[in-house]
């Protein structure tokens, strides 16, 4: 879910993190689509989108604003169109407009692309300001977001809205604070050559996480609160701290390949499962009995789908799956 990294050698640990996050996202959506019980992986799901936001702005490129927005908007249009093909009963002018504005009428994970577009525009505006003022504004964004969460202002305002607005713009406040977190890590990575510093940072935040865990989680749309914020910082610090670790070449190539197509799996998995269940509704019983095996098999199938999509389109539409 990032722009292509300009560094020739991909970071296997970061790619592995993306793969794990993708698996967790697919896991929770399998539960939502099928209505089965939550499994042991679900509590970790709520770190996924925050970390994807962190990753996106950690690797934020110097490409123009139009190029960056096109990177999100074209996949939004394509996978939204695919969503309306799967759900033709929802196809009307109102829903098409609502889908483009929220990403949450069909193929609901697409709300992420809408929010990334908005975050990108906001970042570009802030980036024009003097450095000291930028730092102040980013801290203000984090503090304001936390205040709106714990005061319930954000939840009370959006909880009465329609589902598409609630599950997209209701998450705007919950997720915008991860933009400065990603930028902060990018800054630190440039300044710090020793990855062990990030391991130390992850350890330093552990007692803060323990303290945050004792604070009641505010009513939310899944991504609010100090526990999620601090937990995301620890996970990403740990990933950067371990980034010097090298697998063998074969494992690295597999991780790199899967990391590249994680974006496509995120965008396509929801529709693919809905389509499969329309063809064979009885599969729900199998999924309920064998949740983890099905999850692994289905995620592998989604990666294969994205790889074949890229191959069969002669890699001319790679931006839709990579």
Tab-separated table of C-alpha atoms in Angstrom:
chain	number	residue	atom	x	y	z
A	1	UNK	CA	0.000	0.000	0.000
A	2	UNK	CA	2.937	2.230	-0.633
A	3	UNK	CA	4.592	3.968	-3.482
A	4	UNK	CA	7.389	1.916	-4.945
A	5	UNK	CA	10.477	2.222	-2.816
A	6	UNK	CA	13.304	3.935	-4.626
A	7	UNK	CA	15.822	1.751	-2.816
A	8	UNK	CA	16.868	-1.135	-5.062
A	9	UNK	CA	17.162	-3.660	-2.236
A	10	UNK	CA	13.821	-4.204	-0.570
A	11	UNK	CA	13.624	-4.530	3.186
A	12	UNK	CA	12.530	-8.111	3.869
A	13	UNK	CA	11.372	-7.361	7.414
A	14	UNK	CA	9.171	-4.498	6.237
A	15	UNK	CA	7.789	-6.707	3.461
A	16	UNK	CA	7.152	-9.442	6.015
A	17	UNK	CA	5.320	-6.934	8.206
A	18	UNK	CA	3.118	-5.979	5.245
A	19	UNK	CA	2.317	-9.646	4.590
A	20	UNK	CA	1.389	-10.256	8.237
A	21	UNK	CA	-0.795	-7.148	8.322
A	22	UNK	CA	-2.506	-8.248	5.115
A	23	UNK	CA	-3.256	-11.681	6.578
A	24	UNK	CA	-4.792	-10.035	9.650
A	25	UNK	CA	-6.975	-7.758	7.517
A	26	UNK	CA	-8.214	-10.696	5.458
A	27	UNK	CA	-8.885	-12.635	8.658
A	28	UNK	CA	-11.259	-10.046	10.108
A	29	UNK	CA	-13.058	-9.565	6.795
A	30	UNK	CA	-13.644	-13.302	6.481
A	31	UNK	CA	-15.402	-13.090	9.833
A	32	UNK	CA	-17.422	-10.028	8.792
A	33	UNK	CA	-18.532	-11.539	5.473
A	34	UNK	CA	-19.370	-15.002	6.792
A	35	UNK	CA	-20.652	-14.072	10.235
A	36	UNK	CA	-18.492	-16.689	11.965
A	37	UNK	CA	-17.040	-16.205	15.444
A	38	UNK	CA	-13.897	-14.162	15.952
A	39	UNK	CA	-10.708	-16.200	16.252
A	40	UNK	CA	-7.519	-15.735	18.248
A	41	UNK	CA	-5.974	-13.442	15.594
A	42	UNK	CA	-8.679	-10.774	15.645
A	43	UNK	CA	-7.417	-8.717	18.632
A	44	UNK	CA	-4.299	-7.929	16.612
A	45	UNK	CA	-6.294	-6.745	13.608
A	46	UNK	CA	-6.758	-3.224	14.911
A	47	UNK	CA	-3.070	-2.438	14.466
A	48	UNK	CA	-3.205	-3.181	10.742
A	49	UNK	CA	-4.619	-0.037	9.139
A	50	UNK	CA	-2.729	2.294	11.511
A	51	UNK	CA	0.496	0.518	10.541
A	52	UNK	CA	-0.376	0.696	6.844
A	53	UNK	CA	-0.751	4.463	7.270
A	54	UNK	CA	2.605	4.601	9.068
A	55	UNK	CA	4.215	2.580	6.267
A	56	UNK	CA	2.702	4.758	3.564
A	57	UNK	CA	4.113	7.972	5.028
A	58	UNK	CA	7.381	6.341	6.084
A	59	UNK	CA	7.987	5.677	2.384
A	60	UNK	CA	6.351	8.903	1.228
A	61	UNK	CA	7.913	9.831	-2.109
A	62	UNK	CA	8.711	13.217	-3.604
A	63	UNK	CA	6.329	12.606	-6.494
A	64	UNK	CA	3.856	15.357	-7.338
A	65	UNK	CA	0.557	15.618	-5.511
A	66	UNK	CA	-1.361	14.732	-8.689
A	67	UNK	CA	0.770	11.612	-9.224
A	68	UNK	CA	0.284	10.552	-5.633
A	69	UNK	CA	-3.497	11.070	-5.743
A	70	UNK	CA	-3.716	9.201	-9.061
A	71	UNK	CA	-1.892	6.317	-7.351
A	72	UNK	CA	-4.884	5.945	-5.014
A	73	UNK	CA	-7.790	7.177	-7.137
A	74	UNK	CA	-7.359	4.898	-10.158
A	75	UNK	CA	-7.410	1.701	-8.029
A	76	UNK	CA	-10.396	3.178	-6.164
A	77	UNK	CA	-12.317	3.554	-9.430
A	78	UNK	CA	-11.336	0.124	-10.764
A	79	UNK	CA	-12.061	-1.888	-7.629
A	80	UNK	CA	-15.230	0.105	-6.973
A	81	UNK	CA	-16.443	-0.781	-10.471
A	82	UNK	CA	-15.640	-4.417	-9.716
A	83	UNK	CA	-17.634	-4.062	-6.510
A	84	UNK	CA	-20.720	-2.872	-8.366
A	85	UNK	CA	-20.384	-5.805	-10.772
A	86	UNK	CA	-20.501	-8.141	-7.775
A	87	UNK	CA	-23.390	-6.115	-6.276
A	88	UNK	CA	-25.423	-4.851	-9.278
A	89	UNK	CA	-28.416	-4.208	-7.006
A	90	UNK	CA	-26.467	-1.346	-5.412
A	91	UNK	CA	-25.623	0.346	-8.701
A	92	UNK	CA	-27.200	3.791	-8.939
A	93	UNK	CA	-25.904	7.352	-9.268
A	94	UNK	CA	-26.187	8.072	-5.545
A	95	UNK	CA	-24.221	4.989	-4.533
A	96	UNK	CA	-21.555	5.537	-7.182
A	97	UNK	CA	-20.949	9.059	-5.883
A	98	UNK	CA	-21.028	7.852	-2.274
A	99	UNK	CA	-18.557	5.091	-3.116
A	100	UNK	CA	-16.100	7.537	-4.676
A	101	UNK	CA	-16.403	9.842	-1.662
A	102	UNK	CA	-16.222	7.185	1.044
A	103	UNK	CA	-15.022	3.886	-0.479
A	104	UNK	CA	-17.494	2.080	1.747
A	105	UNK	CA	-20.592	1.177	-0.294
A	106	UNK	CA	-19.114	-1.829	-2.090
A	107	UNK	CA	-15.703	-3.433	-1.509
A	108	UNK	CA	-15.599	-1.614	1.818
A	109	UNK	CA	-11.818	-1.815	2.476
A	110	UNK	CA	-11.462	0.871	-0.209
A	111	UNK	CA	-12.204	3.553	2.389
A	112	UNK	CA	-8.475	3.316	3.090
A	113	UNK	CA	-7.690	4.792	-0.339
A	114	UNK	CA	-10.076	7.698	0.258
A	115	UNK	CA	-8.465	8.521	3.590
A	116	UNK	CA	-4.951	8.170	2.161
A	117	UNK	CA	-5.878	10.689	-0.517
A	118	UNK	CA	-7.133	13.171	2.077
A	119	UNK	CA	-4.090	12.614	4.306
A	120	UNK	CA	-1.797	13.193	1.338
A	121	UNK	CA	-3.439	16.527	0.515
A	122	UNK	CA	-3.228	17.625	4.158
A	123	UNK	CA	0.424	16.569	4.343
A	124	UNK	CA	1.307	18.526	1.202
A	125	UNK	CA	-0.330	21.658	2.647
A	126	UNK	CA	1.499	21.321	5.974
A	127	UNK	CA	4.789	20.577	4.197
A	128	UNK	CA	4.787	24.084	2.750
A	129	UNK	CA	5.117	25.572	6.236
A	130	UNK	CA	8.348	26.356	8.161
A	131	UNK	CA	9.896	23.331	9.887
A	132	UNK	CA	9.199	24.460	13.461
A	133	UNK	CA	5.578	25.164	12.645
A	134	UNK	CA	5.216	21.776	10.925
A	135	UNK	CA	6.443	19.957	14.016
A	136	UNK	CA	4.006	21.893	16.193
A	137	UNK	CA	1.088	21.123	13.865
A	138	UNK	CA	1.882	17.394	13.762
A	139	UNK	CA	1.970	17.213	17.561
A	140	UNK	CA	-1.269	19.177	17.619
A	141	UNK	CA	-2.852	16.691	15.205
A	142	UNK	CA	-1.976	13.767	17.491
A	143	UNK	CA	-3.190	15.502	20.654
A	144	UNK	CA	-6.371	16.798	19.026
A	145	UNK	CA	-7.194	13.371	17.620
A	146	UNK	CA	-6.754	11.757	21.049
A	147	UNK	CA	-8.903	14.438	22.667
A	148	UNK	CA	-11.698	13.935	20.116
A	149	UNK	CA	-11.537	10.195	20.724
A	150	UNK	CA	-11.531	10.173	24.523
A	151	UNK	CA	-14.084	12.979	24.769
A	152	UNK	CA	-16.359	10.902	22.488
A	153	UNK	CA	-16.877	13.917	20.243
A	154	UNK	CA	-15.728	11.985	17.181
A	155	UNK	CA	-17.779	8.885	17.997
A	156	UNK	CA	-20.947	10.756	18.986
A	157	UNK	CA	-20.828	12.863	15.831
A	158	UNK	CA	-20.315	10.021	13.347
A	159	UNK	CA	-22.192	7.185	15.061
A	160	UNK	CA	-25.506	8.659	13.871
A	161	UNK	CA	-24.379	8.905	10.237
A	162	UNK	CA	-25.033	6.359	7.521
A	163	UNK	CA	-22.744	3.317	7.488
A	164	UNK	CA	-20.587	4.458	4.558
A	165	UNK	CA	-19.825	7.815	6.200
A	166	UNK	CA	-19.456	6.375	9.691
A	167	UNK	CA	-16.946	3.701	8.659
A	168	UNK	CA	-14.861	6.021	6.513
A	169	UNK	CA	-14.879	9.590	7.820
A	170	UNK	CA	-15.524	8.367	11.363
A	171	UNK	CA	-12.087	6.801	11.069
A	172	UNK	CA	-10.487	9.969	9.714
A	173	UNK	CA	-9.711	11.294	13.206
A	174	UNK	CA	-8.684	7.853	14.436
A	175	UNK	CA	-6.143	7.364	11.645
A	176	UNK	CA	-4.775	10.833	10.837
A	177	UNK	CA	-2.470	10.727	13.864
A	178	UNK	CA	-0.490	7.944	12.167
A	179	UNK	CA	0.623	10.311	9.400
A	180	UNK	CA	3.067	12.195	11.662
A	181	UNK	CA	4.136	8.866	13.205
A	182	UNK	CA	5.187	7.603	9.759
A	183	UNK	CA	6.966	10.875	8.971
A	184	UNK	CA	8.711	10.803	12.362
A	185	UNK	CA	10.059	7.309	11.726
A	186	UNK	CA	11.254	8.368	8.258
A	187	UNK	CA	13.121	11.302	9.830
A	188	UNK	CA	14.679	9.117	12.517
A	189	UNK	CA	15.704	6.482	9.974
A	190	UNK	CA	17.645	9.112	8.015
A	191	UNK	CA	19.384	10.371	11.125
A	192	UNK	CA	20.097	7.048	12.846
A	193	UNK	CA	22.407	4.482	11.257
A	194	UNK	CA	22.232	2.002	14.139
A	195	UNK	CA	19.052	-0.090	13.926
A	196	UNK	CA	19.542	-1.190	17.532
A	197	UNK	CA	18.299	2.257	18.562
A	198	UNK	CA	14.865	1.303	17.234
A	199	UNK	CA	14.956	-1.901	19.291
A	200	UNK	CA	15.701	0.209	22.358
A	201	UNK	CA	12.850	2.544	21.400
A	202	UNK	CA	10.424	-0.370	21.221
A	203	UNK	CA	11.487	-1.486	24.710
A	204	UNK	CA	11.131	2.053	26.088
A	205	UNK	CA	7.528	2.173	24.896
A	206	UNK	CA	6.592	-1.163	26.500
A	207	UNK	CA	5.772	0.298	29.956
A	208	UNK	CA	3.824	3.084	28.247
A	209	UNK	CA	1.850	0.408	26.407
A	210	UNK	CA	1.205	-1.414	29.682
A	211	UNK	CA	-0.082	1.810	31.226
A	212	UNK	CA	-2.214	2.604	28.163
A	213	UNK	CA	-3.732	-0.889	28.369
A	214	UNK	CA	-5.216	0.049	31.746
A	215	UNK	CA	-6.993	3.072	30.280
A	216	UNK	CA	-10.523	2.378	29.076
A	217	UNK	CA	-10.762	2.168	25.322
A	218	UNK	CA	-12.953	4.994	23.976
A	219	UNK	CA	-16.010	4.148	21.905
A	220	UNK	CA	-14.717	4.094	18.379
A	221	UNK	CA	-14.661	2.713	14.866
A	222	UNK	CA	-11.810	0.306	15.738
A	223	UNK	CA	-8.655	2.453	15.589
A	224	UNK	CA	-8.753	4.960	18.440
A	225	UNK	CA	-6.976	5.156	21.755
A	226	UNK	CA	-3.496	5.273	23.249
A	227	UNK	CA	-3.126	1.498	23.347
A	228	UNK	CA	-3.422	1.210	19.561
A	229	UNK	CA	-1.172	4.235	19.036
A	230	UNK	CA	1.614	3.060	21.356
A	231	UNK	CA	1.289	-0.551	20.182
A	232	UNK	CA	1.729	0.571	16.577
A	233	UNK	CA	4.837	2.556	17.514
A	234	UNK	CA	6.311	-0.500	19.266
A	235	UNK	CA	5.592	-2.823	16.327
A	236	UNK	CA	7.069	-0.468	13.739
A	237	UNK	CA	10.094	0.300	15.938
A	238	UNK	CA	10.677	-3.420	16.282
A	239	UNK	CA	10.398	-3.907	12.510
A	240	UNK	CA	12.983	-1.183	11.880
A	241	UNK	CA	15.213	-2.569	14.601
A	242	UNK	CA	15.175	-5.997	12.979
A	243	UNK	CA	15.545	-4.681	9.437
A	244	UNK	CA	19.224	-5.642	9.305
A	245	UNK	CA	18.251	-9.289	9.639
A	246	UNK	CA	18.667	-11.161	6.374
A	247	UNK	CA	16.980	-14.350	5.225
A	248	UNK	CA	18.556	-16.508	2.540
A	249	UNK	CA	18.144	-15.336	-1.046
A	250	UNK	CA	15.295	-17.713	-1.864
A	251	UNK	CA	13.254	-16.694	1.191
A	252	UNK	CA	14.018	-13.029	0.518
A	253	UNK	CA	12.728	-13.301	-3.045
A	254	UNK	CA	9.492	-14.942	-1.906
A	255	UNK	CA	8.922	-12.349	0.822
A	256	UNK	CA	9.715	-9.544	-1.627
A	257	UNK	CA	7.261	-10.917	-4.198
A	258	UNK	CA	4.465	-11.277	-1.655
A	259	UNK	CA	5.232	-7.861	-0.191
A	260	UNK	CA	4.797	-6.252	-3.604
A	261	UNK	CA	1.353	-7.789	-4.099
A	262	UNK	CA	0.004	-7.115	-0.584
A	263	UNK	CA	-1.635	-3.951	-1.918
A	264	UNK	CA	-3.565	-5.981	-4.476
A	265	UNK	CA	-4.631	-8.570	-1.908
A	266	UNK	CA	-5.978	-5.804	0.304
A	267	UNK	CA	-7.983	-4.306	-2.568
A	268	UNK	CA	-9.340	-7.554	-4.019
A	269	UNK	CA	-9.826	-10.062	-1.183
A	270	UNK	CA	-13.208	-8.777	-0.015
A	271	UNK	CA	-14.820	-9.037	-3.451
A	272	UNK	CA	-13.222	-12.370	-4.232
A	273	UNK	CA	-14.644	-13.953	-1.090
A	274	UNK	CA	-18.085	-12.434	-1.680
A	275	UNK	CA	-18.024	-13.872	-5.207
A	276	UNK	CA	-16.919	-17.322	-4.025
A	277	UNK	CA	-19.684	-17.420	-1.415
A	278	UNK	CA	-22.286	-16.372	-3.981
A	279	UNK	CA	-21.246	-19.348	-6.081
A	280	UNK	CA	-20.989	-21.750	-3.138
A	281	UNK	CA	-22.778	-20.490	0.024
A	282	UNK	CA	-22.232	-23.820	1.802
A	283	UNK	CA	-18.536	-22.974	2.056
A	284	UNK	CA	-19.395	-20.938	5.159
A	285	UNK	CA	-19.729	-24.134	7.179
A	286	UNK	CA	-16.241	-25.238	6.168
A	287	UNK	CA	-14.812	-21.794	7.007
A	288	UNK	CA	-16.439	-21.875	10.458
A	289	UNK	CA	-14.872	-25.258	11.215
A	290	UNK	CA	-11.413	-24.579	9.784
A	291	UNK	CA	-10.860	-20.857	10.184
A	292	UNK	CA	-7.063	-20.700	10.257
A	293	UNK	CA	-6.423	-23.301	7.507
A	294	UNK	CA	-8.986	-21.561	5.298
A	295	UNK	CA	-7.431	-18.166	6.071
A	296	UNK	CA	-3.983	-19.325	4.957
A	297	UNK	CA	-5.354	-21.062	1.870
A	298	UNK	CA	-7.474	-18.067	0.924
A	299	UNK	CA	-4.684	-15.538	1.421
A	300	UNK	CA	-2.409	-17.672	-0.774
A	301	UNK	CA	-5.174	-17.764	-3.410
A	302	UNK	CA	-5.510	-13.965	-3.279
A	303	UNK	CA	-1.771	-13.513	-3.795
A	304	UNK	CA	-1.939	-15.948	-6.715
A	305	UNK	CA	-4.871	-14.009	-8.176
A	306	UNK	CA	-2.923	-10.735	-8.016
A	307	UNK	CA	0.174	-12.325	-9.545
A	308	UNK	CA	-1.858	-13.819	-12.417
A	309	UNK	CA	-3.764	-10.545	-12.912
A	310	UNK	CA	-0.457	-8.723	-13.273
A	311	UNK	CA	0.940	-11.414	-15.570
A	312	UNK	CA	-2.113	-11.685	-17.837
A	313	UNK	CA	-2.352	-7.913	-18.236
A	314	UNK	CA	1.326	-7.923	-19.281
A	315	UNK	CA	2.117	-5.798	-16.196
A	316	UNK	CA	0.492	-2.794	-17.837
A	317	UNK	CA	-1.989	-2.524	-14.949
A	318	UNK	CA	0.429	-3.294	-12.132
A	319	UNK	CA	-0.682	-0.176	-10.261
A	320	UNK	CA	-3.987	-1.953	-9.549
A	321	UNK	CA	-2.358	-4.787	-7.590
A	322	UNK	CA	1.111	-3.504	-6.532
